[in-house]
Amino acid sequence: MRSGAFSARVTEGAIGAVTCGGVEVLRGLTCPVRNADWGTYLTETVSEQLDTARYARRFTDSDKTFDGALDVKLDEVSPGAGRLVAEVSFTFRRAARVNRVGFTLLHPLRGVVGQPLTLRHPGGGISEAAFPSRVSPAQPALDIAGLAHVVQGVAVEIAMEGEVFEMEDQRNWSDASFKTYCRPLSLPFPYGVAAGETVRQRIVLTVRQTGEETGRKPDAPAAPRSVRMPQVMLAHESGLSDRAALAAFPGVPVLLRLTPDTPQAELESLAARPGTALEIVFEDLPGLQSLIARARMAGLMPLRVTALPRLWLKSHQPSGPWPEGPRPEAALPLLRAGFPGRPVGGGSLTNFTELNRARPDPETVDFVTFGNTALVHAADDLSVWQTLEALPDIFRTAQDIAGGKPLHLGLLSIGMRSNPYGDGVAANPQRLRLPMAQDDPRQGTGFAAAYAVAVLAGAAVAGVESLALAMPDGPLGATGPLADVVRTAAALAGQEVQIARTGGVVVVDAGGSGLAANCTGSVANVDGLPPLIPESATIWDAPAPERQDTA
């Protein structure tokens, strides 16, 4: 869709890349319906019409719970100024329990992070706020009926009708955006929608070039950074991966998730394998003591250890309420007594979100930990690549939380290991690109390998000391090209490397060996290497490239 200097892209029923004069002013405009587990209803298009400046879609969900209609109009009202009007309606064929129905707006990070924000509230009041610089654990803006800000010289105003909106910092989940959504999380959820009920909403976006700064400057090639490579590990958990598959990765350290269901044979086997760290999930403090005793009985003295009560694998708002039973800090003296002299950590065994919302006292722990999945909210290729844009802010915020203590991270993967926001991961029997799915079709491809190299490079630049990039097998396994990335990266642990990043191409140069990732949709050229095919990783054991160019 285009009208003069104002444009938007339509992809699979969603509006994205809304730009004015080449400046991205809105990253996405969608209208999802989220179920009681925060899964997204899959929709099917009934009819669709796309013209130069109008898009109309009629749709239903795959279970025939509701019928929907989306209409979007785009218009340049004067040179350098435009207006987008979006209207959506949902009519429910039968009653449903949902967590969210309606518009979601994604604001980009570039030109937005740290910038002032004006809010209009439903009662007509005006207040001043800002897009946070560090990742905010709580909503940075509440009770929204409209907002205004400036992005790289483009004034943006957005009015919302039909519901009260609020904003969250989606960098918590590695989404490269701030999200304005409805309805407020302070209201009960899930909530009921009656059969025959219709939900209607309207969004009006107006933009105007101010003349102060126009157009988006291309990314300049970043100077290579000399950094120390983290320790790359394989995460392992009985039921998700097979201990026998570790044999294909000799010398690669293991991050074992120890639970009451872990067979004792697993502990005995890993005790004989050098380099095992522990993540312990326990029910109560006597249960934690039992798990520690089992590890000691097997002869397993971990590289380092952290422990979390099982109920803390779920997500909670920064203000609580918190789970009943022991708090995470109650585990620390037991861990220190059970594994004397070994580093004891704190944090999250799920996503950065949970670390940010329940921060450990850095004075009481030796390191801080968290994991990540790339498809909590969106699973299309572009959204997954865009998570790489959010990782530097996550790492910086985590360093602030750690207060100078090292970051030893858990599993950073595309697929979701466990769901802190519902009863389980999304079922994906057709192996689609599906939010909150564990079994992702890209896992065994060059896509996952390139993504892992880029994650590793970002972690190395941030000073992360260890992380897991995959499991040995299973839905989150190091299969296909990712297996070679894990082996190569693990062998580089502790070495000084040069990391260069330009336009979606990442090079990790260890002198006589290294890794490169092309996270773009085009062939890329790096001196000294064969052309990098799109969405792929390359490993070399030869003279390193001197210079990086992309094409």
Coordinates of C-alpha atoms in Angstrom, one line a residue, residues 209-431:
Q209 CA 7.5 15.1 8.5
T210 CA 8.8 17.9 10.6
G211 CA 11.8 18.7 8.4
E212 CA 14.2 18.1 11.3
E213 CA 15.4 14.7 10.1
T214 CA 14.1 12.7 7.2
G215 CA 14.8 9.3 5.7
R216 CA 16.5 6.4 7.3
K217 CA 20.3 6.4 7.3
P218 CA 21.8 3.1 6.2
D219 CA 23.7 1.1 8.9
A220 CA 27.4 1.9 8.7
P221 CA 29.7 -1.1 8.9
A222 CA 30.6 -1.6 12.6
A223 CA 34.3 -1.9 13.4
P224 CA 35.2 -5.4 14.4
R225 CA 35.2 -6.0 18.1
S226 CA 37.8 -8.0 19.9
V227 CA 36.0 -10.1 22.6
R228 CA 36.4 -13.4 24.5
M229 CA 34.2 -16.2 23.4
P230 CA 31.7 -17.6 25.9
Q231 CA 31.5 -21.2 26.9
V232 CA 28.9 -22.8 24.5
M233 CA 26.9 -25.5 26.1
L234 CA 24.1 -28.0 25.3
A235 CA 21.0 -27.9 27.4
H236 CA 19.7 -31.3 28.4
E237 CA 16.5 -32.3 30.1
S238 CA 15.0 -35.8 30.4
G239 CA 11.9 -36.0 28.3
L240 CA 13.0 -33.3 25.9
S241 CA 16.3 -34.7 24.8
D242 CA 18.1 -38.1 24.9
R243 CA 21.2 -38.5 27.0
A244 CA 22.6 -40.9 24.3
A245 CA 22.6 -38.0 21.8
L246 CA 25.3 -36.2 23.8
A247 CA 27.8 -38.8 22.5
A248 CA 27.8 -36.9 19.2
F249 CA 29.2 -33.8 21.0
P250 CA 32.3 -34.9 22.8
G251 CA 33.8 -32.1 24.9
V252 CA 30.8 -29.9 24.7
P253 CA 29.7 -28.9 28.3
V254 CA 26.2 -29.8 29.4
L255 CA 23.6 -27.6 31.2
L256 CA 21.4 -30.2 32.9
R257 CA 17.9 -29.5 34.1
L258 CA 17.5 -31.6 37.2
T259 CA 14.0 -32.3 38.4
P260 CA 12.4 -35.0 40.6
D261 CA 11.7 -36.9 37.3
T262 CA 15.3 -37.0 36.2
P263 CA 16.5 -40.7 36.2
Q264 CA 19.5 -41.4 38.5
A265 CA 21.3 -43.0 35.5
E266 CA 21.3 -39.5 33.9
L267 CA 23.2 -38.0 36.9
E268 CA 25.6 -40.9 37.0
S269 CA 26.3 -40.7 33.3
L270 CA 26.9 -36.9 33.4
A271 CA 29.1 -37.2 36.5
A272 CA 31.5 -39.1 34.3
R273 CA 31.4 -36.4 31.6
P274 CA 33.6 -33.3 32.2
G275 CA 31.8 -30.0 32.4
T276 CA 28.2 -30.2 33.6
A277 CA 26.3 -27.3 35.2
L278 CA 23.0 -27.7 37.0
E279 CA 19.6 -26.0 36.8
I280 CA 17.5 -27.5 39.6
V281 CA 13.7 -27.3 39.7
F282 CA 12.2 -28.3 43.0
E283 CA 8.8 -28.4 44.8
D284 CA 9.9 -27.5 48.3
L285 CA 13.1 -27.2 50.3
P286 CA 13.1 -30.9 51.5
G287 CA 12.7 -31.8 47.8
L288 CA 15.7 -29.6 46.9
Q289 CA 17.8 -31.2 49.6
S290 CA 16.8 -34.6 48.1
L291 CA 17.9 -33.5 44.6
I292 CA 21.2 -32.2 45.9
A293 CA 21.8 -35.5 47.7
R294 CA 21.0 -37.4 44.5
A295 CA 23.6 -35.4 42.6
R296 CA 26.2 -35.9 45.2
M297 CA 25.4 -39.6 45.4
A298 CA 26.0 -39.9 41.7
G299 CA 29.4 -38.1 42.1
L300 CA 28.2 -35.0 40.2
M301 CA 29.9 -31.8 41.3
P302 CA 28.7 -29.1 38.9
L303 CA 30.6 -26.3 37.2
R304 CA 27.9 -24.1 38.7
V305 CA 24.4 -24.4 40.0
T306 CA 21.1 -22.5 40.2
A307 CA 17.8 -23.6 41.5
L308 CA 14.2 -22.4 41.3
P309 CA 10.9 -23.5 42.8
R310 CA 8.7 -25.1 40.1
L311 CA 6.0 -22.5 40.6
W312 CA 8.5 -19.8 39.7
L313 CA 8.8 -21.2 36.2
K314 CA 5.5 -19.3 35.6
S315 CA 5.5 -15.6 34.9
H316 CA 4.2 -13.0 37.5
Q317 CA 3.8 -9.3 37.3
P318 CA 6.5 -7.2 39.0
S319 CA 3.9 -6.3 41.7
G320 CA 2.9 -9.9 42.3
P321 CA 1.1 -11.8 43.7
W322 CA 3.9 -14.3 44.1
P323 CA 3.6 -18.0 44.4
E324 CA 3.1 -19.6 47.8
G325 CA 6.0 -21.7 49.2
P326 CA 9.7 -21.0 49.2
R327 CA 11.1 -18.0 47.4
P328 CA 14.1 -18.6 45.1
E329 CA 16.6 -17.1 47.6
A330 CA 15.7 -19.8 50.1
A331 CA 17.5 -22.2 47.9
L332 CA 20.9 -20.4 48.1
P333 CA 22.2 -21.7 51.5
L334 CA 21.2 -25.2 50.6
L335 CA 23.1 -25.0 47.3
R336 CA 26.2 -23.6 48.9
A337 CA 26.2 -26.3 51.6
G338 CA 25.5 -29.1 49.1
F339 CA 28.1 -27.9 46.5
P340 CA 30.7 -26.1 48.5
G341 CA 33.0 -23.8 46.5
R342 CA 30.8 -24.0 43.4
P343 CA 29.3 -20.8 42.0
V344 CA 25.6 -20.4 42.9
G345 CA 23.4 -18.4 40.7
G346 CA 20.0 -16.7 40.6
G347 CA 17.5 -15.5 38.0
S348 CA 15.1 -17.2 35.6
L349 CA 15.0 -20.6 34.1
T350 CA 12.6 -19.4 31.4
N351 CA 12.8 -16.0 29.6
F352 CA 14.5 -12.7 30.4
T353 CA 11.0 -11.4 31.3
E354 CA 10.8 -13.5 34.4
L355 CA 14.3 -12.3 35.5
N356 CA 13.4 -8.7 34.9
R357 CA 10.2 -9.0 36.9
A358 CA 11.7 -11.0 39.9
R359 CA 15.3 -9.8 40.2
P360 CA 17.7 -11.6 42.5
D361 CA 19.8 -9.6 44.9
P362 CA 23.3 -9.6 43.2
E363 CA 25.0 -9.5 46.6
T364 CA 23.6 -13.0 47.4
V365 CA 24.5 -14.8 44.1
D366 CA 27.7 -15.5 42.1
F367 CA 26.0 -15.1 38.7
V368 CA 22.7 -14.3 37.0
T369 CA 20.9 -16.5 34.5
F370 CA 18.0 -16.4 32.1
G371 CA 16.9 -18.0 28.8
N372 CA 15.1 -16.9 25.7
T373 CA 12.7 -18.1 23.0
A374 CA 12.4 -16.1 19.8
L375 CA 8.7 -16.8 19.0
V376 CA 6.6 -15.8 22.1
H377 CA 4.5 -13.4 20.1
A378 CA 5.3 -13.9 16.4
A379 CA 6.9 -16.8 14.5
D380 CA 7.4 -15.5 11.0
D381 CA 10.9 -15.3 9.7
L382 CA 11.2 -11.6 9.8
S383 CA 10.0 -11.3 13.4
V384 CA 12.5 -14.0 14.5
W385 CA 15.4 -12.2 12.8
Q386 CA 14.2 -8.9 14.4
T387 CA 14.7 -10.4 17.8
L388 CA 18.4 -10.0 17.2
E389 CA 17.8 -6.2 17.4
A390 CA 16.4 -6.5 20.9
L391 CA 19.1 -8.8 22.4
P392 CA 21.7 -6.0 23.0
D393 CA 19.2 -4.1 25.2
I394 CA 18.3 -7.3 27.0
F395 CA 22.0 -8.0 27.7
R396 CA 22.6 -4.4 28.9
T397 CA 19.6 -4.6 31.3
A398 CA 20.7 -8.0 32.6
Q399 CA 24.1 -6.6 33.3
D400 CA 22.5 -3.8 35.3
I401 CA 20.5 -6.4 37.3
A402 CA 23.6 -8.5 37.8
G403 CA 25.4 -5.6 39.4
G404 CA 28.8 -6.7 38.1
K405 CA 28.3 -10.4 38.6
P406 CA 28.8 -12.6 35.4
L407 CA 26.0 -13.7 33.1
H408 CA 25.8 -17.5 32.7
L409 CA 22.7 -18.0 30.5
G410 CA 20.4 -20.9 29.9
L411 CA 19.0 -22.0 26.6
L412 CA 18.5 -19.3 23.9
S413 CA 16.5 -20.9 21.1
I414 CA 13.9 -20.3 18.4
G415 CA 11.4 -22.8 19.8
M416 CA 9.8 -22.5 23.2
R417 CA 11.1 -24.9 25.9
S418 CA 8.3 -24.3 28.3
N419 CA 5.4 -21.8 28.6
P420 CA 5.6 -19.4 31.6
Y421 CA 2.3 -17.8 30.4
G422 CA 0.0 -20.8 30.0
D423 CA -0.5 -24.5 30.6
G424 CA 1.9 -25.7 27.9
V425 CA 3.6 -24.9 24.6
A426 CA 1.5 -24.6 21.5
A427 CA 0.7 -27.9 19.8
N428 CA 2.1 -27.9 16.3
P429 CA 1.4 -31.2 14.5
Q430 CA 1.7 -29.5 11.1
R431 CA 5.1 -28.0 12.0

